């Protein structure tokens, strides 16, 4: 049976753990050659190795996506190794520290925005340029249900970064749709990964988060990966500028 991404090259940032790792594995299973990007070398190499053990093809490239120079090297390495770029998931992100909005320092603001928003933008501009040159491609930006509304848990900078990412998704989707580049966002509810530890450490905190999801549980990285894979596939050829919730009913309430 032909795999959906046979002959295609997919880049996943933040693929050393969580949602990024699950999506990189899914791309590998579907036949794509996968570029695994992150800062932690051991974990990133491990993701690439997992893909290869499953019979796929993958290369780890160490990159801090908040650095313009490192993003440039990442894109150069992608082209040097695989010669093209068909799909990209801009997933690398940080929760930042939870605190009331009035207590957020300039340093905290810069740290979260430089990763979640500037980092995605740095990747996006290279990805779009490569895809336009090739005649098309599909990009997904990892937003959040906190890109669609606020939260009282003390995550104002994160919320701002994820809302802005949806704006960037719409703007670039509209600008480049005629050149064959589709840009969409995925908005997960709370997913069982290391990222939500800041919000689940206190006693009873996890139960409170679960209660926000009508489905009665948190999501898994694999459930988010499914949405990314579909948006990147030809099955979604008329879908662009969309923000797809994968949230167990969180925003439907
Ligand atoms: P993880 O902490 O497991 O993953 C975060 C990933 O981002 C890691 O692979 C990390 O790799 C990478 N990363 C962070 N900063 C950088 C950087 N500067 N440069 C390169 N890579 C970086 O958490 P998740 O899988 O949950 O998070 C993935 C994305 O999903 C994030 O954008 C997050 O905001 C989003 N999301 C998560 C939700 C959740 O409930 N878990 C809900 C909604 C959205 P390394 O440290 O090796 O660089």
PDB file of C-alpha atoms and ligand atoms in Angstrom:
ATOM      1  CA  UNK A   1       0.000   0.000   0.000  1.00  0.00           C
ATOM      2  CA  UNK A   2       1.363   3.453  -0.883  1.00  0.00           C
ATOM      3  CA  UNK A   3       2.055   5.583   2.143  1.00  0.00           C
ATOM      4  CA  UNK A   4       0.557   9.089   2.220  1.00  0.00           C
ATOM      5  CA  UNK A   5       3.906  10.916   2.418  1.00  0.00           C
ATOM      6  CA  UNK A   6       6.085   8.647   0.247  1.00  0.00           C
ATOM      7  CA  UNK A   7       8.792  10.755  -1.458  1.00  0.00           C
ATOM      8  CA  UNK A   8       8.031  13.793   0.725  1.00  0.00           C
ATOM      9  CA  UNK A   9      10.222  15.582   3.221  1.00  0.00           C
ATOM     10  CA  UNK A  10       8.773  16.759   6.546  1.00  0.00           C
ATOM     11  CA  UNK A  11      10.388  19.030   9.136  1.00  0.00           C
ATOM     12  CA  UNK A  12       9.218  18.972  12.768  1.00  0.00           C
ATOM     13  CA  UNK A  13      10.598  21.476  15.295  1.00  0.00           C
ATOM     14  CA  UNK A  14      10.489  20.541  18.970  1.00  0.00           C
ATOM     15  CA  UNK A  15      10.570  16.874  17.984  1.00  0.00           C
ATOM     16  CA  UNK A  16      12.673  15.746  20.960  1.00  0.00           C
ATOM     17  CA  UNK A  17       9.572  15.052  23.093  1.00  0.00           C
ATOM     18  CA  UNK A  18       5.798  15.288  23.399  1.00  0.00           C
ATOM     19  CA  UNK A  19       3.599  16.318  20.485  1.00  0.00           C
ATOM     20  CA  UNK A  20       6.557  17.001  18.160  1.00  0.00           C
ATOM     21  CA  UNK A  21       8.015  13.554  18.732  1.00  0.00           C
ATOM     22  CA  UNK A  22       4.638  11.850  18.182  1.00  0.00           C
ATOM     23  CA  UNK A  23       4.158  13.801  14.930  1.00  0.00           C
ATOM     24  CA  UNK A  24       7.679  13.056  13.686  1.00  0.00           C
ATOM     25  CA  UNK A  25       7.014   9.349  14.273  1.00  0.00           C
ATOM     26  CA  UNK A  26       3.677   9.598  12.451  1.00  0.00           C
ATOM     27  CA  UNK A  27       5.327  11.305   9.444  1.00  0.00           C
ATOM     28  CA  UNK A  28       7.961   8.544   9.437  1.00  0.00           C
ATOM     29  CA  UNK A  29       5.312   5.806   9.499  1.00  0.00           C
ATOM     30  CA  UNK A  30       3.565   7.487   6.557  1.00  0.00           C
ATOM     31  CA  UNK A  31       6.720   7.340   4.431  1.00  0.00           C
ATOM     32  CA  UNK A  32       8.117  10.880   4.785  1.00  0.00           C
ATOM     33  CA  UNK A  33      11.804  11.572   5.240  1.00  0.00           C
ATOM     34  CA  UNK A  34      11.803  13.436   8.529  1.00  0.00           C
ATOM     35  CA  UNK A  35      14.020  16.248   9.779  1.00  0.00           C
ATOM     36  CA  UNK A  36      13.873  16.179  13.581  1.00  0.00           C
ATOM     37  CA  UNK A  37      14.832  19.536  15.125  1.00  0.00           C
ATOM     38  CA  UNK A  38      15.330  20.499  18.785  1.00  0.00           C
ATOM     39  CA  UNK A  39      18.016  21.676  21.228  1.00  0.00           C
ATOM     40  CA  UNK A  40      18.474  18.478  23.309  1.00  0.00           C
ATOM     41  CA  UNK A  41      20.818  16.289  21.272  1.00  0.00           C
ATOM     42  CA  UNK A  42      20.270  12.943  23.013  1.00  0.00           C
ATOM     43  CA  UNK A  43      16.466  13.166  22.924  1.00  0.00           C
ATOM     44  CA  UNK A  44      16.452  14.460  19.352  1.00  0.00           C
ATOM     45  CA  UNK A  45      18.755  11.687  18.143  1.00  0.00           C
ATOM     46  CA  UNK A  46      16.492   9.225  19.949  1.00  0.00           C
ATOM     47  CA  UNK A  47      13.417  10.416  17.989  1.00  0.00           C
ATOM     48  CA  UNK A  48      15.321  10.016  14.709  1.00  0.00           C
ATOM     49  CA  UNK A  49      16.487   6.569  15.774  1.00  0.00           C
ATOM     50  CA  UNK A  50      12.916   5.528  16.672  1.00  0.00           C
ATOM     51  CA  UNK A  51      11.808   6.497  13.141  1.00  0.00           C
ATOM     52  CA  UNK A  52      14.662   4.514  11.577  1.00  0.00           C
ATOM     53  CA  UNK A  53      13.903   1.484  13.789  1.00  0.00           C
ATOM     54  CA  UNK A  54      10.318   1.613  12.418  1.00  0.00           C
ATOM     55  CA  UNK A  55      11.753   1.373   8.886  1.00  0.00           C
ATOM     56  CA  UNK A  56      11.638   5.108   8.113  1.00  0.00           C
ATOM     57  CA  UNK A  57      14.226   7.724   7.253  1.00  0.00           C
ATOM     58  CA  UNK A  58      15.161  10.577   9.606  1.00  0.00           C
ATOM     59  CA  UNK A  59      17.914  13.059  10.442  1.00  0.00           C
ATOM     60  CA  UNK A  60      18.324  15.017  13.670  1.00  0.00           C
ATOM     61  CA  UNK A  61      19.487  18.625  13.395  1.00  0.00           C
ATOM     62  CA  UNK A  62      20.264  20.532  16.595  1.00  0.00           C
ATOM     63  CA  UNK A  63      18.656  23.970  16.441  1.00  0.00           C
ATOM     64  CA  UNK A  64      17.422  26.647  18.802  1.00  0.00           C
ATOM     65  CA  UNK A  65      14.516  28.102  16.843  1.00  0.00           C
ATOM     66  CA  UNK A  66      14.701  31.448  18.650  1.00  0.00           C
ATOM     67  CA  UNK A  67      18.027  32.090  16.852  1.00  0.00           C
ATOM     68  CA  UNK A  68      17.821  33.375  13.261  1.00  0.00           C
ATOM     69  CA  UNK A  69      21.279  31.935  12.493  1.00  0.00           C
ATOM     70  CA  UNK A  70      20.403  28.468  13.830  1.00  0.00           C
ATOM     71  CA  UNK A  71      17.116  28.398  11.920  1.00  0.00           C
ATOM     72  CA  UNK A  72      19.003  29.319   8.755  1.00  0.00           C
ATOM     73  CA  UNK A  73      21.441  26.424   9.366  1.00  0.00           C
ATOM     74  CA  UNK A  74      18.509  24.074  10.030  1.00  0.00           C
ATOM     75  CA  UNK A  75      16.911  24.937   6.696  1.00  0.00           C
ATOM     76  CA  UNK A  76      20.246  24.656   4.882  1.00  0.00           C
ATOM     77  CA  UNK A  77      20.831  21.222   6.451  1.00  0.00           C
ATOM     78  CA  UNK A  78      17.335  20.098   5.392  1.00  0.00           C
ATOM     79  CA  UNK A  79      18.060  20.971   1.762  1.00  0.00           C
ATOM     80  CA  UNK A  80      21.589  19.520   1.888  1.00  0.00           C
ATOM     81  CA  UNK A  81      20.351  16.174   3.266  1.00  0.00           C
ATOM     82  CA  UNK A  82      16.998  15.700   1.500  1.00  0.00           C
ATOM     83  CA  UNK A  83      16.969  18.319  -1.298  1.00  0.00           C
ATOM     84  CA  UNK A  84      13.439  19.671  -0.666  1.00  0.00           C
ATOM     85  CA  UNK A  85      10.785  20.497   1.936  1.00  0.00           C
ATOM     86  CA  UNK A  86       7.133  19.496   1.510  1.00  0.00           C
ATOM     87  CA  UNK A  87       5.663  19.659   5.020  1.00  0.00           C
ATOM     88  CA  UNK A  88       6.583  21.493   8.196  1.00  0.00           C
ATOM     89  CA  UNK A  89       5.264  21.497  11.737  1.00  0.00           C
ATOM     90  CA  UNK A  90       6.352  24.567  13.697  1.00  0.00           C
ATOM     91  CA  UNK A  91       5.811  23.010  17.087  1.00  0.00           C
ATOM     92  CA  UNK A  92       8.696  24.027  19.374  1.00  0.00           C
ATOM     93  CA  UNK A  93       7.299  25.977  22.291  1.00  0.00           C
ATOM     94  CA  UNK A  94       7.511  26.794  25.969  1.00  0.00           C
ATOM     95  CA  UNK A  95       4.860  27.396  28.623  1.00  0.00           C
ATOM     96  CA  UNK A  96       6.983  29.996  30.410  1.00  0.00           C
ATOM     97  CA  UNK A  97       6.448  30.399  34.151  1.00  0.00           C
ATOM     98  CA  UNK A  98       2.915  30.802  35.458  1.00  0.00           C
ATOM     99  CA  UNK A  99       2.332  34.159  37.201  1.00  0.00           C
ATOM    100  CA  UNK A 100      -0.167  37.024  37.297  1.00  0.00           C
ATOM    101  CA  UNK A 101       0.087  39.286  34.241  1.00  0.00           C
ATOM    102  CA  UNK A 102       1.240  42.285  36.333  1.00  0.00           C
ATOM    103  CA  UNK A 103       4.258  40.323  37.634  1.00  0.00           C
ATOM    104  CA  UNK A 104       5.613  39.299  34.219  1.00  0.00           C
ATOM    105  CA  UNK A 105       9.145  40.649  33.690  1.00  0.00           C
ATOM    106  CA  UNK A 106      10.485  41.897  30.370  1.00  0.00           C
ATOM    107  CA  UNK A 107      12.871  38.929  30.383  1.00  0.00           C
ATOM    108  CA  UNK A 108      10.000  36.440  30.800  1.00  0.00           C
ATOM    109  CA  UNK A 109       8.044  38.152  28.004  1.00  0.00           C
ATOM    110  CA  UNK A 110      11.041  38.012  25.637  1.00  0.00           C
ATOM    111  CA  UNK A 111      11.780  34.379  26.461  1.00  0.00           C
ATOM    112  CA  UNK A 112       8.251  33.111  25.704  1.00  0.00           C
ATOM    113  CA  UNK A 113       7.656  35.356  22.684  1.00  0.00           C
ATOM    114  CA  UNK A 114      11.096  34.615  21.186  1.00  0.00           C
ATOM    115  CA  UNK A 115      10.366  30.886  21.215  1.00  0.00           C
ATOM    116  CA  UNK A 116       6.625  30.598  20.595  1.00  0.00           C
ATOM    117  CA  UNK A 117       6.150  33.474  18.148  1.00  0.00           C
ATOM    118  CA  UNK A 118       9.452  34.740  16.775  1.00  0.00           C
ATOM    119  CA  UNK A 119      10.773  31.174  16.545  1.00  0.00           C
ATOM    120  CA  UNK A 120       7.779  30.043  14.507  1.00  0.00           C
ATOM    121  CA  UNK A 121       8.083  33.134  12.295  1.00  0.00           C
ATOM    122  CA  UNK A 122      11.805  32.537  11.695  1.00  0.00           C
ATOM    123  CA  UNK A 123      11.005  28.983  10.552  1.00  0.00           C
ATOM    124  CA  UNK A 124       7.929  29.971   8.573  1.00  0.00           C
ATOM    125  CA  UNK A 125       9.681  32.504   6.345  1.00  0.00           C
ATOM    126  CA  UNK A 126      12.316  29.963   5.261  1.00  0.00           C
ATOM    127  CA  UNK A 127       9.743  27.183   4.838  1.00  0.00           C
ATOM    128  CA  UNK A 128       7.476  29.370   2.701  1.00  0.00           C
ATOM    129  CA  UNK A 129      10.383  30.563   0.542  1.00  0.00           C
ATOM    130  CA  UNK A 130      11.502  26.967  -0.092  1.00  0.00           C
ATOM    131  CA  UNK A 131       7.973  25.782  -0.841  1.00  0.00           C
ATOM    132  CA  UNK A 132       7.189  28.678  -3.187  1.00  0.00           C
ATOM    133  CA  UNK A 133      10.353  27.830  -5.136  1.00  0.00           C
ATOM    134  CA  UNK A 134       9.233  24.188  -5.384  1.00  0.00           C
ATOM    135  CA  UNK A 135       5.634  25.052  -6.338  1.00  0.00           C
ATOM    136  CA  UNK A 136       3.920  24.202  -3.056  1.00  0.00           C
ATOM    137  CA  UNK A 137       3.848  22.660   0.375  1.00  0.00           C
ATOM    138  CA  UNK A 138       1.922  22.515   3.619  1.00  0.00           C
ATOM    139  CA  UNK A 139       2.753  24.086   6.979  1.00  0.00           C
ATOM    140  CA  UNK A 140       1.134  23.659  10.400  1.00  0.00           C
ATOM    141  CA  UNK A 141       1.772  25.992  13.326  1.00  0.00           C
ATOM    142  CA  UNK A 142       1.220  24.634  16.831  1.00  0.00           C
ATOM    143  CA  UNK A 143      -1.129  27.048  18.576  1.00  0.00           C
ATOM    144  CA  UNK A 144      -3.411  26.031  21.476  1.00  0.00           C
ATOM    145  CA  UNK A 145      -6.913  26.447  22.860  1.00  0.00           C
ATOM    146  CA  UNK A 146      -5.100  29.242  24.697  1.00  0.00           C
ATOM    147  CA  UNK A 147      -4.675  30.820  21.240  1.00  0.00           C
ATOM    148  CA  UNK A 148      -8.478  31.159  21.116  1.00  0.00           C
ATOM    149  CA  UNK A 149      -9.240  32.435  24.607  1.00  0.00           C
ATOM    150  CA  UNK A 150      -7.725  33.427  27.942  1.00  0.00           C
ATOM    151  CA  UNK A 151      -7.197  31.455  31.150  1.00  0.00           C
ATOM    152  CA  UNK A 152      -6.998  32.479  34.810  1.00  0.00           C
ATOM    153  CA  UNK A 153      -3.977  30.199  35.482  1.00  0.00           C
ATOM    154  CA  UNK A 154      -1.382  32.961  34.932  1.00  0.00           C
ATOM    155  CA  UNK A 155      -0.248  32.330  31.366  1.00  0.00           C
ATOM    156  CA  UNK A 156      -0.766  35.760  29.764  1.00  0.00           C
ATOM    157  CA  UNK A 157       2.394  35.755  27.640  1.00  0.00           C
ATOM    158  CA  UNK A 158       1.762  32.205  26.441  1.00  0.00           C
ATOM    159  CA  UNK A 159      -1.840  33.152  25.593  1.00  0.00           C
ATOM    160  CA  UNK A 160      -0.620  36.227  23.687  1.00  0.00           C
ATOM    161  CA  UNK A 161       1.986  34.205  21.773  1.00  0.00           C
ATOM    162  CA  UNK A 162      -0.518  31.522  20.736  1.00  0.00           C
ATOM    163  CA  UNK A 163      -3.139  34.100  19.636  1.00  0.00           C
ATOM    164  CA  UNK A 164      -0.487  35.872  17.556  1.00  0.00           C
ATOM    165  CA  UNK A 165       0.505  32.597  15.953  1.00  0.00           C
ATOM    166  CA  UNK A 166      -3.050  32.190  14.670  1.00  0.00           C
ATOM    167  CA  UNK A 167      -2.828  35.703  13.176  1.00  0.00           C
ATOM    168  CA  UNK A 168       0.451  34.787  11.498  1.00  0.00           C
ATOM    169  CA  UNK A 169      -1.112  31.569  10.215  1.00  0.00           C
ATOM    170  CA  UNK A 170      -4.044  33.430   8.627  1.00  0.00           C
ATOM    171  CA  UNK A 171      -1.852  36.191   7.170  1.00  0.00           C
ATOM    172  CA  UNK A 172       0.618  33.817   5.529  1.00  0.00           C
ATOM    173  CA  UNK A 173      -2.123  31.430   4.361  1.00  0.00           C
ATOM    174  CA  UNK A 174      -3.871  34.254   2.538  1.00  0.00           C
ATOM    175  CA  UNK A 175      -0.641  35.693   1.149  1.00  0.00           C
ATOM    176  CA  UNK A 176       0.744  32.437  -0.282  1.00  0.00           C
ATOM    177  CA  UNK A 177      -2.293  30.315  -1.175  1.00  0.00           C
ATOM    178  CA  UNK A 178      -2.019  31.151  -4.901  1.00  0.00           C
ATOM    179  CA  UNK A 179       1.568  29.850  -4.836  1.00  0.00           C
ATOM    180  CA  UNK A 180       0.483  26.455  -3.561  1.00  0.00           C
ATOM    181  CA  UNK A 181       1.500  26.884   0.066  1.00  0.00           C
ATOM    182  CA  UNK A 182      -1.141  25.993   2.661  1.00  0.00           C
ATOM    183  CA  UNK A 183      -0.684  27.258   6.247  1.00  0.00           C
ATOM    184  CA  UNK A 184      -2.906  26.022   9.086  1.00  0.00           C
ATOM    185  CA  UNK A 185      -2.818  25.922  12.874  1.00  0.00           C
ATOM    186  CA  UNK A 186      -3.690  23.202  15.363  1.00  0.00           C
ATOM    187  CA  UNK A 187      -5.135  24.193  18.737  1.00  0.00           C
ATOM    188  CA  UNK A 188      -4.815  21.363  21.240  1.00  0.00           C
ATOM    189  CA  UNK A 189      -6.529  21.292  24.612  1.00  0.00           C
ATOM    190  CA  UNK A 190      -4.323  20.175  27.507  1.00  0.00           C
ATOM    191  CA  UNK A 191      -2.150  17.248  26.416  1.00  0.00           C
ATOM    192  CA  UNK A 192      -0.173  14.853  28.660  1.00  0.00           C
ATOM    193  CA  UNK A 193       3.387  16.124  28.074  1.00  0.00           C
ATOM    194  CA  UNK A 194       6.232  17.687  30.074  1.00  0.00           C
ATOM    195  CA  UNK A 195       4.974  21.157  29.084  1.00  0.00           C
ATOM    196  CA  UNK A 196       1.927  21.064  31.354  1.00  0.00           C
ATOM    197  CA  UNK A 197       3.905  20.051  34.460  1.00  0.00           C
ATOM    198  CA  UNK A 198       3.975  23.740  35.496  1.00  0.00           C
ATOM    199  CA  UNK A 199       0.173  23.608  35.659  1.00  0.00           C
ATOM    200  CA  UNK A 200      -0.272  20.157  37.222  1.00  0.00           C
ATOM    201  CA  UNK A 201       2.297  20.104  40.045  1.00  0.00           C
ATOM    202  CA  UNK A 202       0.032  21.387  42.829  1.00  0.00           C
ATOM    203  CA  UNK A 203      -2.273  18.856  44.526  1.00  0.00           C
ATOM    204  CA  UNK A 204      -5.625  18.639  42.720  1.00  0.00           C
ATOM    205  CA  UNK A 205      -4.392  20.823  39.823  1.00  0.00           C
ATOM    206  CA  UNK A 206      -4.468  18.003  37.262  1.00  0.00           C
ATOM    207  CA  UNK A 207      -8.063  17.118  38.180  1.00  0.00           C
ATOM    208  CA  UNK A 208      -9.012  20.781  37.676  1.00  0.00           C
ATOM    209  CA  UNK A 209      -7.433  20.757  34.213  1.00  0.00           C
ATOM    210  CA  UNK A 210      -9.205  17.516  33.315  1.00  0.00           C
ATOM    211  CA  UNK A 211     -12.510  19.086  34.393  1.00  0.00           C
ATOM    212  CA  UNK A 212     -12.058  21.760  31.681  1.00  0.00           C
ATOM    213  CA  UNK A 213     -12.427  19.031  29.027  1.00  0.00           C
ATOM    214  CA  UNK A 214     -16.000  17.703  28.557  1.00  0.00           C
ATOM    215  CA  UNK A 215     -14.525  14.430  27.298  1.00  0.00           C
ATOM    216  CA  UNK A 216     -13.287  13.791  30.856  1.00  0.00           C
ATOM    217  CA  UNK A 217      -9.535  13.398  30.287  1.00  0.00           C
ATOM    218  CA  UNK A 218      -6.468  15.116  28.900  1.00  0.00           C
ATOM    219  CA  UNK A 219      -5.366  14.429  25.313  1.00  0.00           C
ATOM    220  CA  UNK A 220      -2.428  12.392  24.047  1.00  0.00           C
ATOM    221  CA  UNK A 221       0.374  13.611  21.736  1.00  0.00           C
ATOM    222  CA  UNK A 222      -0.706  10.982  19.176  1.00  0.00           C
ATOM    223  CA  UNK A 223      -4.218  12.488  18.976  1.00  0.00           C
ATOM    224  CA  UNK A 224      -2.705  15.861  18.049  1.00  0.00           C
ATOM    225  CA  UNK A 225      -0.292  14.244  15.568  1.00  0.00           C
ATOM    226  CA  UNK A 226      -3.277  12.789  13.665  1.00  0.00           C
ATOM    227  CA  UNK A 227      -4.657  16.290  13.013  1.00  0.00           C
ATOM    228  CA  UNK A 228      -1.275  17.614  11.866  1.00  0.00           C
ATOM    229  CA  UNK A 229      -0.794  14.698   9.494  1.00  0.00           C
ATOM    230  CA  UNK A 230      -4.236  15.210   7.981  1.00  0.00           C
ATOM    231  CA  UNK A 231      -3.698  18.966   7.521  1.00  0.00           C
ATOM    232  CA  UNK A 232      -0.355  18.286   5.806  1.00  0.00           C
ATOM    233  CA  UNK A 233      -1.799  15.594   3.550  1.00  0.00           C
ATOM    234  CA  UNK A 234      -3.411  16.008   0.127  1.00  0.00           C
ATOM    235  CA  UNK A 235      -6.753  15.087   1.760  1.00  0.00           C
ATOM    236  CA  UNK A 236      -6.730  18.646   3.146  1.00  0.00           C
ATOM    237  CA  UNK A 237      -5.949  20.270  -0.236  1.00  0.00           C
ATOM    238  CA  UNK A 238      -8.738  22.908   0.115  1.00  0.00           C
ATOM    239  CA  UNK A 239      -7.955  23.727   3.768  1.00  0.00           C
ATOM    240  CA  UNK A 240      -5.815  26.790   4.495  1.00  0.00           C
ATOM    241  CA  UNK A 241      -5.783  29.508   7.140  1.00  0.00           C
ATOM    242  CA  UNK A 242      -7.735  27.213   9.450  1.00  0.00           C
ATOM    243  CA  UNK A 243      -7.265  26.745  13.198  1.00  0.00           C
ATOM    244  CA  UNK A 244      -8.279  23.185  14.051  1.00  0.00           C
ATOM    245  CA  UNK A 245      -9.144  22.412  17.669  1.00  0.00           C
ATOM    246  CA  UNK A 246      -8.171  18.993  19.043  1.00  0.00           C
ATOM    247  CA  UNK A 247      -9.455  19.549  22.535  1.00  0.00           C
ATOM    248  CA  UNK A 248     -11.990  17.053  23.888  1.00  0.00           C
ATOM    249  CA  UNK A 249     -14.704  19.745  23.676  1.00  0.00           C
ATOM    250  CA  UNK A 250     -12.793  22.488  25.606  1.00  0.00           C
ATOM    251  CA  UNK A 251     -13.816  25.391  23.341  1.00  0.00           C
ATOM    252  CA  UNK A 252     -17.273  24.036  22.507  1.00  0.00           C
ATOM    253  CA  UNK A 253     -18.613  24.833  26.006  1.00  0.00           C
TER     254      UNK A 253
HETATM  255  P1  LIG B   1       7.256  19.355  25.287  1.00  0.00           P
HETATM  256  O1  LIG B   1       7.863  20.160  26.392  1.00  0.00           O
HETATM  257  O2  LIG B   1       7.325  17.884  25.359  1.00  0.00           O
HETATM  258  O3  LIG B   1       7.830  19.828  23.895  1.00  0.00           O
HETATM  259  C1  LIG B   1       8.348  21.083  23.647  1.00  0.00           C
HETATM  260  C2  LIG B   1       9.358  20.914  22.521  1.00  0.00           C
HETATM  261  O4  LIG B   1       9.796  22.196  22.089  1.00  0.00           O
HETATM  262  C3  LIG B   1      10.564  20.125  22.959  1.00  0.00           C
HETATM  263  O5  LIG B   1      10.864  19.188  21.946  1.00  0.00           O
HETATM  264  C4  LIG B   1      11.662  21.172  23.055  1.00  0.00           C
HETATM  265  O6  LIG B   1      12.891  20.573  22.693  1.00  0.00           O
HETATM  266  C5  LIG B   1      11.203  22.162  21.993  1.00  0.00           C
HETATM  267  N1  LIG B   1      11.725  23.501  22.196  1.00  0.00           N
HETATM  268  C6  LIG B   1      11.439  24.382  23.189  1.00  0.00           C
HETATM  269  N2  LIG B   1      12.117  25.515  23.014  1.00  0.00           N
HETATM  270  C7  LIG B   1      12.859  25.352  21.874  1.00  0.00           C
HETATM  271  C8  LIG B   1      13.768  26.164  21.167  1.00  0.00           C
HETATM  272  N3  LIG B   1      14.069  27.391  21.586  1.00  0.00           N
HETATM  273  N4  LIG B   1      14.336  25.670  20.048  1.00  0.00           N
HETATM  274  C9  LIG B   1      14.044  24.434  19.609  1.00  0.00           C
HETATM  275  N5  LIG B   1      13.181  23.617  20.223  1.00  0.00           N
HETATM  276  C10 LIG B   1      12.608  24.068  21.353  1.00  0.00           C
HETATM  277  O7  LIG B   1       5.743  19.850  25.249  1.00  0.00           O
HETATM  278  P2  LIG B   1       4.563  19.667  24.157  1.00  0.00           P
HETATM  279  O8  LIG B   1       4.813  18.538  23.276  1.00  0.00           O
HETATM  280  O9  LIG B   1       3.327  19.728  24.936  1.00  0.00           O
HETATM  281  O10 LIG B   1       4.673  21.045  23.365  1.00  0.00           O
HETATM  282  C11 LIG B   1       4.756  21.131  21.955  1.00  0.00           C
HETATM  283  C12 LIG B   1       3.954  22.321  21.472  1.00  0.00           C
HETATM  284  O11 LIG B   1       2.571  22.084  21.720  1.00  0.00           O
HETATM  285  C13 LIG B   1       4.290  23.658  22.127  1.00  0.00           C
HETATM  286  O12 LIG B   1       4.311  24.673  21.145  1.00  0.00           O
HETATM  287  C14 LIG B   1       3.125  23.880  23.064  1.00  0.00           C
HETATM  288  O13 LIG B   1       2.904  25.229  23.334  1.00  0.00           O
HETATM  289  C15 LIG B   1       1.998  23.237  22.269  1.00  0.00           C
HETATM  290  N6  LIG B   1       0.826  22.889  23.045  1.00  0.00           N
HETATM  291  C16 LIG B   1       0.926  22.004  24.091  1.00  0.00           C
HETATM  292  C17 LIG B   1      -0.199  21.704  24.844  1.00  0.00           C
HETATM  293  C18 LIG B   1      -0.140  20.772  26.024  1.00  0.00           C
HETATM  294  O14 LIG B   1      -1.110  20.744  26.792  1.00  0.00           O
HETATM  295  N7  LIG B   1       0.903  19.971  26.209  1.00  0.00           N
HETATM  296  C19 LIG B   1      -1.496  22.295  24.534  1.00  0.00           C
HETATM  297  C20 LIG B   1      -1.490  23.190  23.418  1.00  0.00           C
HETATM  298  C21 LIG B   1      -0.364  23.468  22.705  1.00  0.00           C
HETATM  299  P3  LIG B   1      14.314  20.933  23.311  1.00  0.00           P
HETATM  300  O15 LIG B   1      14.107  21.260  24.754  1.00  0.00           O
HETATM  301  O16 LIG B   1      15.087  19.679  23.063  1.00  0.00           O
HETATM  302  O17 LIG B   1      14.790  22.076  22.489  1.00  0.00           O
END
